[in-house]
Structure formats: C-alpha cells, structure tokens
Amino acid sequence: MSSEARAADRQNPERAGERLVADRKVRAVAQAGSFGTEYAWAGSVPTFVTFERGVLSAQADTRAGVTVERFPFEKLEAWRDWDVARTEAPLALLATSRVIYDPTGHYGRIQRTLWNLSASQRAAHRAELLRGAQDALSAARAAHTGPGHGVQEQLLALADAREIALTLLYPALLTWLHLWPEFEIRLPHAWRSAAGLRFPKAVYRLEALYAFGGEDEARRVLLATRGLGLVEQERRARAAFQAGYYDGAVRFLRDEAARTHREDLRRWMNLTPARREKLGTLMGVTRAPLGPAALRLAQELLEAVQEGE
C-alpha cells in the first residue's frame, strides 16, 4: 500500500472502526458523538469507544482526526451493574454511543441498564449528583469568598461555579427526562433543545453563568485566544462559529480557558495587562457574575434542578 493510500486509510473513520474491530485486544467497539448521524455538522469529530485487553485505565487519543476512548476490558463486565457503573463509568458516553462490535453482548447490557433505570433509581442518582454539587459549592465558598479575597478568587469562584453547573447540575437536570447529556462543542444548543422548555428556570441560570452574547461575543472571545496557547481549541471553536453555533464556541472557550489557565487565574495580579485583558475576555469578566454572585447563581441553579423547574 502506498503512503498516500495509508494516509487516506488513516483519515477514513469507517476504516478506523474496521481496524479496531479486527484488533484481537479489542473486545467491544462503539461510535460516539454526532459524526455519522443525522445531527452531524462540519465540526463533528469521529469518535470511537473501545474496551480492550491490556488497557489498565481510561485513556483517550486522537490521530488523523479520529478520537478513540479506551477502557479496560474488565470494565465491560463490571459496568453492567448499575451500582458500580454510576460511581465510575462515563455514563453519558456509554448510553449514547452506537455499538458496532459486541461479541459478548456486555456493551448492549450496559446500555439497556442505563436506558431502563426506574424512576426511583434516577431520583437516587439525581440526589447523589446534587449532594456532590452542594459539597463542591461549599468548598468553593470556603476557598474563594470572605475577608482578604481579591480578584483572583472572584475568577476562580466563577470557574468553579461553571464546572459544577456543567458536570453535576446539568446531568442531574436531565435525569428528570431520563436523558443523558452530550458534551459536544454545541452544548448550549443541546441543553436548550433537551430541557429549555421543560425547565426554564434551571436553563436560564445555567446560561447566565456563561454570559452568552451571540455572534459579537463569540467573535471577541475567538480573537482573545491569540497568544494563549489555545490553538487547537480556537480551531474547533472557529468551526462552531462558522456553522452558526456562536454560544457553543463561547461556552467551549470559556471552559477551556479556565481549565488550561487556572494557574494564571491564581496569579492574576502578576500577569501583564495584555494577558489579563485576553483572559478576562475569555472568562467573560465584564458580563458574567463573579465571586459570591457566581456561587449564589449556581446555588439557585441547584435548587431549580432539585425542584424540577
């Protein structure tokens, strides 16, 4: 096979799936995300989920534009048990992926378990997520509010409030509908579609934490990535912008800036004015609630999720 043919083979998601199925170490394969579905768009990333012998812990790698999420083979059996899965499995990823190779049938059993939870099981899972969110909010208040705290603590509180909202409260909200969240770059559009009409108070507060501003804000945020080492994130966000997913681009870059530049947020007063301006734009400091206000808004979101409002 020529080098050109090998390159084409690497870039073909169908062939990537075929290679995974043919690998003797791989015991189950599924495709995740919107690529290859009716909801695919220009920024869809071909993503596969595998369970493999010899893999000791969860790992992800992206090559030639294809992402593979790998898990230990032993988890394929362990995660059939809901009590085990809910504490350690990537539930949404497993529930929403599309199985293409499952000789043991275990992957299918995991999915049936997740999609057939009883109302009481979902309520218990929601309560567990809400407890985790409440504990995290209490910890954030203790760390980032009170006498002697300055601008950096206000920014860290905002970052923590957003993370709690996204990773705990949004999944908890969807338990009311027996849905599992997606975490593509188009996420704000997905949560509006899934929960916006049913739970307006919760979705309003979730959006207020991100301070969306449509096309103009997305353009400002994209420009602010320059010089901050966010090349890949900017590329993905620009694809979303060009497709019209302006709030998706903003949400993604706000969260990525907080994740990759948390140390800069801690050292805020030691940064150059230019770097502070760029990070401030990425975080949305002139638009979003800061410090105690951000944590208070996240608390209101928690209460709205708890009440199903």
Coordinates of C-alpha atoms in Angstrom, one line a residue:
M1 CA 0.0 0.0 0.0
S2 CA 1.4 3.4 -1.0
S3 CA 2.0 6.2 1.6
E4 CA -0.9 8.1 0.1
A5 CA -3.2 5.1 0.5
R6 CA -2.1 4.6 4.1
A7 CA -2.8 8.3 4.8
A8 CA -6.3 8.0 3.2
D9 CA -6.9 4.9 5.2
R10 CA -6.0 6.6 8.5
Q11 CA -8.3 9.5 7.7
N12 CA -11.3 7.3 6.9
P13 CA -13.4 6.8 10.0
E14 CA -15.1 3.7 8.7
R15 CA -11.7 2.1 8.2
A16 CA -10.6 3.2 11.6
G17 CA -13.6 1.3 13.0
E18 CA -12.8 -1.7 10.9
R19 CA -9.2 -1.7 12.2
L20 CA -10.4 -1.6 15.8
V21 CA -12.9 -4.5 15.3
A22 CA -10.1 -6.5 13.7
D23 CA -7.7 -5.9 16.7
R24 CA -7.7 -9.1 18.8
K25 CA -7.1 -7.0 22.0
V26 CA -10.4 -5.1 21.4
R27 CA -13.5 -6.8 22.8
A28 CA -16.1 -4.1 22.1
V29 CA -16.4 -1.1 19.8
A30 CA -19.0 1.7 19.6
Q31 CA -19.2 5.0 17.8
A32 CA -19.9 8.2 19.8
G33 CA -20.8 11.8 19.1
S34 CA -22.7 13.2 16.1
F35 CA -20.4 12.1 13.3
G36 CA -22.1 9.7 11.0
T37 CA -25.6 10.6 12.3
E38 CA -28.3 13.0 11.0
Y39 CA -27.1 15.5 13.5
A40 CA -23.5 15.6 12.1
W41 CA -22.0 19.0 11.2
A42 CA -18.7 20.4 10.0
G43 CA -17.2 20.2 13.4
S44 CA -18.2 16.6 14.3
V45 CA -15.3 14.6 15.4
P46 CA -15.3 10.8 14.5
T47 CA -15.1 9.2 18.0
F48 CA -14.9 5.5 18.9
V49 CA -15.3 3.8 22.3
T50 CA -13.4 0.6 22.9
F51 CA -12.9 -1.9 25.7
E52 CA -9.5 -3.6 25.3
R53 CA -7.4 -6.2 27.0
G54 CA -4.1 -4.8 28.3
V55 CA -5.6 -1.3 29.0
L56 CA -5.2 -0.6 32.7
S57 CA -7.1 2.7 32.9
A58 CA -9.2 5.0 30.8
Q59 CA -7.3 6.8 28.1
A60 CA -8.1 8.9 25.0
D61 CA -6.0 9.6 21.9
T62 CA -6.7 11.5 18.7
R63 CA -4.9 10.6 15.5
A64 CA -5.6 11.8 12.0
G65 CA -8.8 13.5 13.2
V66 CA -10.2 10.3 14.8
T67 CA -10.6 10.1 18.6
V68 CA -10.6 6.7 20.5
E69 CA -11.7 6.5 24.1
R70 CA -10.2 3.3 25.5
F71 CA -11.3 1.4 28.7
P72 CA -10.1 -1.7 30.4
F73 CA -11.8 -4.9 29.2
E74 CA -12.6 -5.8 32.8
K75 CA -15.0 -2.8 33.0
L76 CA -17.1 -4.2 30.2
E77 CA -18.5 -6.8 32.6
A78 CA -18.3 -4.7 35.8
W79 CA -20.3 -1.8 34.4
R80 CA -23.3 -4.0 33.8
D81 CA -24.0 -3.4 37.5
W82 CA -25.7 0.0 37.9
D83 CA -24.3 0.5 41.4
V84 CA -20.8 0.1 40.1
A85 CA -21.3 2.0 36.8
R86 CA -22.8 5.1 38.5
T87 CA -19.7 5.6 40.6
E88 CA -17.0 5.1 38.0
A89 CA -18.4 4.8 34.4
P90 CA -18.7 7.6 31.8
L91 CA -22.5 7.1 31.8
A92 CA -23.5 9.5 29.1
L93 CA -20.8 8.3 26.7
L94 CA -21.8 4.7 27.2
A95 CA -25.6 5.4 27.0
T96 CA -25.5 7.4 23.8
S97 CA -22.8 5.6 21.8
R98 CA -23.8 3.3 18.9
V99 CA -22.4 -0.3 19.3
I100 CA -20.8 -1.8 16.2
Y101 CA -19.0 -4.8 17.7
D102 CA -20.1 -6.5 20.9
P103 CA -19.5 -10.3 20.7
T104 CA -20.1 -10.8 24.5
G105 CA -23.2 -8.7 24.5
H106 CA -22.0 -6.8 27.6
Y107 CA -21.9 -3.4 26.0
G108 CA -25.6 -3.8 25.0
R109 CA -26.4 -4.9 28.5
I110 CA -24.8 -1.8 29.9
Q111 CA -26.9 0.4 27.6
R112 CA -30.1 -1.4 28.4
T113 CA -29.4 -0.9 32.1
L114 CA -28.8 2.9 31.6
W115 CA -31.9 3.3 29.4
N116 CA -34.2 1.3 31.7
L117 CA -33.5 2.8 35.1
S118 CA -36.5 3.1 37.2
A119 CA -37.9 6.4 38.4
S120 CA -36.5 5.7 41.9
Q121 CA -33.1 4.8 40.6
R122 CA -33.0 8.1 38.6
A123 CA -34.2 10.0 41.6
A124 CA -31.4 8.5 43.7
H125 CA -28.8 9.3 41.1
R126 CA -30.1 12.9 40.9
A127 CA -29.9 13.2 44.6
E128 CA -26.3 11.9 44.5
L129 CA -25.3 14.4 41.9
L130 CA -27.0 17.2 43.8
R131 CA -25.1 16.2 47.0
G132 CA -21.9 16.3 45.1
A133 CA -22.7 19.8 43.7
Q134 CA -23.6 21.1 47.1
D135 CA -20.4 19.8 48.6
A136 CA -18.4 21.4 45.8
L137 CA -20.2 24.7 46.2
S138 CA -19.5 24.7 49.9
A139 CA -15.8 24.0 49.2
A140 CA -15.7 26.8 46.6
R141 CA -17.3 29.3 49.1
A142 CA -14.7 28.4 51.7
A143 CA -11.8 28.7 49.3
H144 CA -12.8 31.8 47.3
T145 CA -15.0 34.1 49.4
G146 CA -14.6 36.0 52.6
P147 CA -12.2 38.7 54.0
G148 CA -8.9 39.1 52.2
H149 CA -10.0 37.6 49.0
G150 CA -9.4 39.6 45.8
V151 CA -9.9 39.5 42.0
Q152 CA -8.3 36.1 41.6
E153 CA -10.7 34.5 44.0
Q154 CA -13.6 36.0 42.2
L155 CA -12.4 34.5 38.9
L156 CA -11.7 31.1 40.5
A157 CA -15.2 31.1 42.0
L158 CA -16.7 31.8 38.6
A159 CA -14.7 28.9 37.1
D160 CA -15.7 26.5 39.8
A161 CA -19.4 27.5 39.5
R162 CA -19.4 26.8 35.8
E163 CA -17.7 23.4 36.3
I164 CA -20.2 22.4 39.0
A165 CA -23.1 23.5 36.8
L166 CA -21.8 21.6 33.7
T167 CA -20.5 18.4 35.2
L168 CA -23.0 17.8 38.0
L169 CA -26.1 20.0 37.7
Y170 CA -26.8 19.7 34.0
P171 CA -26.6 15.9 34.1
A172 CA -28.8 16.0 37.2
L173 CA -31.4 18.1 35.4
L174 CA -31.6 15.5 32.6
T175 CA -32.4 12.7 35.0
W176 CA -35.9 14.2 35.2
L177 CA -36.3 13.4 31.4
H178 CA -34.3 10.2 31.5
L179 CA -31.8 11.6 29.1
W180 CA -28.0 11.6 29.1
P181 CA -26.0 14.7 28.3
E182 CA -23.8 15.3 25.3
F183 CA -20.7 17.3 25.7
E184 CA -20.0 18.4 22.1
I185 CA -19.0 22.0 21.4
R186 CA -22.7 22.7 20.5
L187 CA -23.7 22.0 24.1
P188 CA -25.7 25.2 24.9
H189 CA -27.9 24.4 21.8
A190 CA -28.3 20.8 23.0
W191 CA -29.4 21.8 26.5
R192 CA -31.9 24.3 25.2
S193 CA -33.3 21.6 22.9
A194 CA -33.5 18.9 25.6
A195 CA -34.5 20.9 28.6
G196 CA -35.1 24.6 27.8
L197 CA -38.9 24.4 27.5
R198 CA -39.4 22.0 30.4
F199 CA -37.1 23.6 32.9
P200 CA -36.8 27.3 32.0
K201 CA -35.6 28.4 35.5
A202 CA -32.7 25.9 35.5
V203 CA -31.6 26.6 31.9
Y204 CA -31.8 30.4 32.4
R205 CA -29.5 30.2 35.4
L206 CA -27.1 27.8 33.6
E207 CA -26.9 30.3 30.7
A208 CA -26.4 33.3 33.0
L209 CA -23.2 31.7 34.4
Y210 CA -21.7 31.7 30.9
A211 CA -22.9 35.2 29.9
F212 CA -23.5 34.4 26.2
G213 CA -23.7 37.3 23.8
G214 CA -24.3 35.8 20.4
E215 CA -22.2 36.4 17.4
D216 CA -20.5 39.6 18.7
E217 CA -19.3 38.0 21.9
A218 CA -18.2 34.9 20.1
R219 CA -16.0 37.0 17.8
R220 CA -14.5 38.8 20.7
V221 CA -13.7 35.6 22.5
L222 CA -12.1 34.0 19.5
L223 CA -9.8 37.0 19.0
A224 CA -8.8 36.8 22.6
T225 CA -7.3 33.3 22.2
R226 CA -4.3 34.6 20.3
G227 CA -1.0 34.1 22.2
L228 CA -2.5 31.9 25.0
G229 CA -1.6 28.5 23.6
L230 CA -5.2 27.7 22.7
V231 CA -4.5 26.9 19.0
E232 CA -6.5 23.6 18.8
Q233 CA -9.3 25.0 20.9
E234 CA -9.5 28.1 18.7
R235 CA -9.7 25.9 15.6
R236 CA -12.6 23.9 16.9
A237 CA -14.4 27.0 18.2
R238 CA -14.0 28.7 14.9
A239 CA -15.6 25.8 13.1
A240 CA -18.6 26.2 15.5
F241 CA -18.7 29.9 14.9
Q242 CA -18.7 29.4 11.1
A243 CA -21.6 27.0 11.4
G244 CA -23.6 29.5 13.5
Y245 CA -23.1 27.9 16.9
Y246 CA -21.9 31.1 18.5
D247 CA -22.8 30.3 22.1
G248 CA -21.3 26.8 21.7
A249 CA -18.0 28.5 20.7
V250 CA -18.2 30.8 23.7
R251 CA -19.0 28.0 26.2
F252 CA -16.2 25.9 25.0
L253 CA -13.6 28.6 25.1
R254 CA -14.7 29.9 28.5
D255 CA -14.3 26.4 30.0
E256 CA -11.1 25.6 28.1
A257 CA -9.5 28.9 29.3
A258 CA -10.4 28.2 32.9
R259 CA -9.1 24.6 32.6
T260 CA -5.8 25.4 30.9
H261 CA -5.0 28.7 32.6
R262 CA -6.1 28.1 36.1
E263 CA -2.6 29.0 37.4
D264 CA -2.9 32.3 35.6
L265 CA -6.2 33.0 37.4
R266 CA -4.5 32.3 40.7
R267 CA -1.6 34.7 39.7
W268 CA -4.0 37.3 38.2
M269 CA -2.3 40.4 39.7
N270 CA 1.1 39.3 38.5
L271 CA 0.0 39.0 34.8
T272 CA 0.8 41.6 32.2
P273 CA -2.2 43.9 31.4
A274 CA -2.4 42.4 27.9
R275 CA -2.6 38.9 29.2
R276 CA -5.2 39.9 31.9
E277 CA -7.3 41.5 29.1
K278 CA -7.3 38.4 27.0
L279 CA -8.1 36.1 29.8
G280 CA -10.7 38.5 31.1
T281 CA -12.5 38.4 27.7
L282 CA -12.3 34.6 27.5
M283 CA -13.8 34.3 31.0
G284 CA -16.4 37.0 30.4
V285 CA -15.5 39.1 33.4
T286 CA -17.4 42.2 32.3
R287 CA -20.5 40.2 31.6
A288 CA -20.7 37.2 34.0
P289 CA -21.3 37.2 37.8
L290 CA -18.1 36.9 39.8
G291 CA -17.2 35.6 43.2
P292 CA -20.1 35.1 45.6
A293 CA -22.6 36.2 42.9
A294 CA -21.5 33.3 40.7
L295 CA -21.7 30.8 43.5
R296 CA -25.1 32.2 44.5
L297 CA -26.3 31.7 40.9
A298 CA -25.0 28.1 40.9
Q299 CA -26.9 27.5 44.2
E300 CA -30.1 28.8 42.6
L301 CA -29.5 26.5 39.7
L302 CA -29.1 23.6 42.1
E303 CA -32.4 24.5 43.7
A304 CA -34.1 24.7 40.4
V305 CA -32.8 21.3 39.3
Q306 CA -33.8 19.9 42.7
E307 CA -37.4 21.1 42.2
G308 CA -37.6 20.3 38.5
E309 CA -38.2 23.9 37.5

